[in-house]
C-alpha positions as a printed Julia matrix, in Angstrom:
241×3 Matrix{Float64}:
  15.12  -32.46  -34.88
  16.05  -32.02  -31.14
  16.01  -28.36  -30.04
  16.69  -26.79  -26.7
  14.87  -23.63  -25.49
  13.85  -21.69  -22.46
   9.89  -21.46  -21.97
   6.85  -20.51  -19.63
   4.26  -22.66  -19.12
   1.02  -21.11  -20.11
  -1.43  -24.14  -19.69
  -1.65  -27.9   -19.68
  -4.54  -29.85  -20.93
  -4.69  -33.77  -19.91
  -4.7   -36.29  -22.69
  -5.19  -39.7   -23.01
  -4.63  -41.67  -19.78
  -1.54  -40.44  -18.42
   0.0   -37.68  -20.77
  -0.57  -33.74  -20.96
  -0.52  -31.29  -23.91
   1.26  -27.86  -22.47
   0.84  -24.65  -24.34
   4.37  -23.17  -23.57
   5.4   -19.62  -24.84
   9.37  -20.38  -25.78
  12.16  -18.15  -26.02
  13.1   -19.81  -29.7
  10.04  -20.48  -31.32
   7.1   -18.52  -29.6
   4.11  -20.27  -28.33
   3.88  -23.6   -29.27
   1.87  -27.01  -28.15
   4.16  -29.96  -26.61
   3.21  -33.39  -25.82
   4.58  -34.75  -22.55
   3.91  -38.54  -22.43
   3.23  -40.3   -19.45
   3.73  -37.2   -17.13
   0.82  -38.29  -14.84
   2.26  -41.52  -13.73
   3.67  -41.92  -10.64
   7.18  -42.87  -12.0
   7.1   -40.17  -14.84
  10.62  -39.34  -15.6
   9.22  -35.47  -16.06
   8.19  -33.69  -13.0
   4.54  -32.6   -12.9
   5.41  -29.67  -10.32
   7.3   -27.63  -13.3
   3.83  -27.61  -15.17
   2.07  -25.35  -12.96
   0.81  -22.04  -14.65
   3.94  -19.41  -15.32
   6.57  -22.11  -14.33
   9.89  -21.05  -15.99
  11.65  -24.12  -17.78
  14.08  -25.21  -20.07
  13.11  -28.06  -22.42
  14.59  -30.0   -25.13
  11.81  -31.24  -27.68
  11.52  -32.77  -31.21
  10.33  -29.57  -32.62
   9.21  -29.34  -36.38
   8.43  -26.08  -38.02
   5.15  -25.73  -39.35
   3.83  -28.53  -36.94
   1.1   -27.9   -34.35
   2.38  -30.24  -31.69
   5.76  -31.26  -30.71
   6.95  -33.74  -28.11
   9.16  -33.01  -25.39
  12.17  -35.16  -24.82
  13.8   -33.47  -21.31
  12.13  -30.92  -19.01
  13.85  -28.87  -16.36
  13.45  -25.58  -14.13
  14.8   -22.46  -15.38
  15.2   -21.29  -12.62
  12.82  -22.93   -9.96
  10.51  -21.0    -8.51
  10.76  -20.72   -4.77
   7.38  -18.8    -3.78
   4.9   -18.39   -6.56
   3.44  -22.23   -6.24
   3.21  -21.93   -2.48
   1.74  -18.52   -1.98
  -2.04  -18.35   -2.32
  -1.93  -14.96   -3.8
   0.89  -15.67   -6.19
  -0.58  -18.53   -7.34
  -4.06  -17.05   -7.83
  -2.09  -14.3    -9.8
  -0.14  -16.67  -11.99
  -3.24  -18.73  -12.9
  -5.06  -15.26  -13.85
  -1.81  -13.9   -15.74
  -1.36  -17.3   -17.61
  -4.8   -17.15  -18.75
  -4.11  -13.73  -19.88
  -1.2   -14.48  -21.76
  -2.84  -17.59  -23.37
  -5.52  -14.99  -24.64
  -2.95  -12.14  -26.05
  -0.07  -14.03  -27.23
  -0.68  -15.07  -30.94
   2.84  -15.13  -32.13
   4.39  -18.91  -33.24
   7.81  -17.12  -33.78
  10.5   -15.66  -31.84
  10.26  -12.46  -29.75
  13.09  -11.93  -27.62
  12.04   -8.79  -26.25
   8.4   -10.04  -25.15
   9.89  -13.17  -23.83
  12.5   -11.74  -21.63
   9.84   -9.2   -20.74
   7.55  -12.08  -19.1
  10.38  -14.03  -18.01
  11.95  -11.26  -15.72
   8.41  -10.33  -14.54
   7.83  -13.81  -13.42
  11.38  -13.81  -11.57
  10.5   -10.47   -9.69
   7.22  -11.92   -8.64
   8.83  -15.05   -7.13
  11.44  -12.98   -5.06
   8.91  -10.36   -3.93
   8.81  -10.16    0.0
   6.65   -7.16    0.23
   2.83   -6.51   -0.82
   2.3    -7.58   -4.57
  -1.25   -6.63   -4.79
  -0.58   -4.23   -7.52
   1.73   -6.42   -9.55
  -0.61   -7.93  -11.92
  -2.12   -4.35  -12.8
   1.28   -3.11  -13.62
   2.21   -5.96  -15.61
  -0.99   -6.01  -17.83
  -0.17   -2.56  -18.39
   3.11   -2.87  -19.53
   2.56   -6.22  -21.34
   0.61   -3.72  -23.93
   3.88   -2.17  -25.11
   4.79   -5.44  -26.9
   1.13   -6.3   -28.06
   0.69   -2.81  -29.77
  -1.94   -0.88  -27.95
   0.21    0.61  -25.03
  -1.89    3.76  -23.77
  -1.34    7.0   -25.67
  -0.65   10.48  -24.28
  -0.53   11.12  -20.67
  -2.72   12.36  -18.01
  -3.41   15.68  -16.99
  -5.66   17.72  -15.02
  -6.53   19.14  -18.55
  -6.94   15.76  -20.01
  -8.15   13.62  -17.19
 -10.11   10.98  -18.43
  -8.71    7.79  -19.96
 -10.85    6.59  -22.85
 -10.27    2.78  -22.96
 -11.83    2.27  -26.38
  -9.48    4.97  -27.97
  -6.7     4.2   -25.92
  -5.91    7.99  -24.84
  -6.41   10.29  -22.49
  -8.94   13.11  -23.23
 -10.44   16.47  -21.78
 -14.4    15.39  -21.73
 -16.22   12.52  -20.59
 -16.32   10.05  -23.65
 -19.96    9.42  -25.18
 -19.81    5.66  -23.99
 -19.26    3.82  -21.11
 -15.97    2.47  -21.6
 -13.5     4.97  -19.68
 -11.87    5.8   -16.22
 -13.05    8.81  -14.0
  -9.92   11.13  -13.34
  -8.6     9.67   -9.94
  -8.69    6.28  -11.64
  -7.24    7.85  -15.06
  -4.42    9.48  -12.74
  -3.58    5.94  -11.02
  -3.68    4.07  -14.28
  -1.18    6.53  -15.73
   1.15    5.98  -12.59
   1.01    2.2   -13.26
   1.95    2.69  -16.75
   4.77    4.8   -15.86
   6.52    3.2   -12.44
   8.82    0.18  -12.29
   7.98   -3.1   -10.53
  10.59   -2.18   -8.05
   8.81    1.12   -7.34
   5.1    -0.44   -7.15
   5.14   -0.36   -3.27
   5.32    3.57   -3.49
   2.06    3.89   -5.36
  -1.04    4.17   -3.02
  -3.92    1.85   -4.46
  -6.58    0.74   -2.35
  -8.65   -2.49   -2.41
 -11.92   -0.59   -4.41
  -9.34    1.09   -6.74
  -7.45   -1.96   -7.32
 -10.72   -3.69   -8.44
 -12.05   -0.93  -10.61
  -8.57   -0.87  -12.34
  -8.6    -4.52  -12.92
 -11.92   -4.73  -14.68
 -11.36   -1.68  -16.66
  -7.87   -3.0   -17.74
  -9.27   -6.45  -18.79
 -11.96   -4.34  -20.71
  -9.31   -2.44  -22.4
  -7.83   -6.0   -23.73
 -11.2    -7.0   -24.92
 -11.86   -3.66  -26.56
  -8.11   -3.87  -28.6
  -6.88   -7.64  -28.24
  -8.77  -10.37  -27.45
 -11.74   -9.76  -29.75
 -14.16   -9.78  -26.69
 -13.16  -13.13  -25.13
 -13.95  -12.6   -21.33
 -10.87  -13.65  -18.86
 -12.74  -16.02  -15.88
 -10.03  -16.72  -13.44
  -9.67  -12.97  -12.3
 -12.67  -13.8    -9.94
 -10.8   -15.95   -7.98
  -7.92  -13.7    -7.5
 -10.04  -11.0    -6.41
 -11.68  -13.29   -3.74
  -8.04  -14.28   -2.74
  -6.79  -10.9    -2.56
 -10.39   -9.43   -0.99
């Protein structure tokens, strides 16, 4: 049956001579795999530029519940991204966050709140004209609200160590290496409380940004991705410096 839904492109894999299998997080059906026949042909009826990581699209597909692969009939932007595909930093960030979502989202069912959060976040990144170097850190922390392991409690000077393994702030240094020292714990807490619109009011230098990224990736590995290591963050770090 033909079904229409908005979607967010997560990843693509070449298939046969000219086709593509795309992992798309959809508004109506959760994370699904879709076949786009002939998309790599020069005269394809599909616009291959709509399949970049985190592209926001609307598709009409032959969707059948309990099937693992569905065929796309129509594909359009919804809305068209104006800067992410053309800005080196934003493109690298999109590739990294798409990999994160690929590992983090397991739902093959509708989750309107999660979809709207991701969709809104992409739109914000796309229209952002100021420094966006903290965006991915804030996004990763806010995403944990929807995945079930959002940090517990709050940073205080009495509880200044964030324990990545336990997901909370504590008074003393944990008996393992998975924690943030007090200065990073405070920045981590600020990122968890701030909105995207307020990010540029938060001072984070390049060294802190790198340490926070590594720590948050570890946080995901400990709580959600079963130890699967993300890879594309190294490219993002190289681009951002």
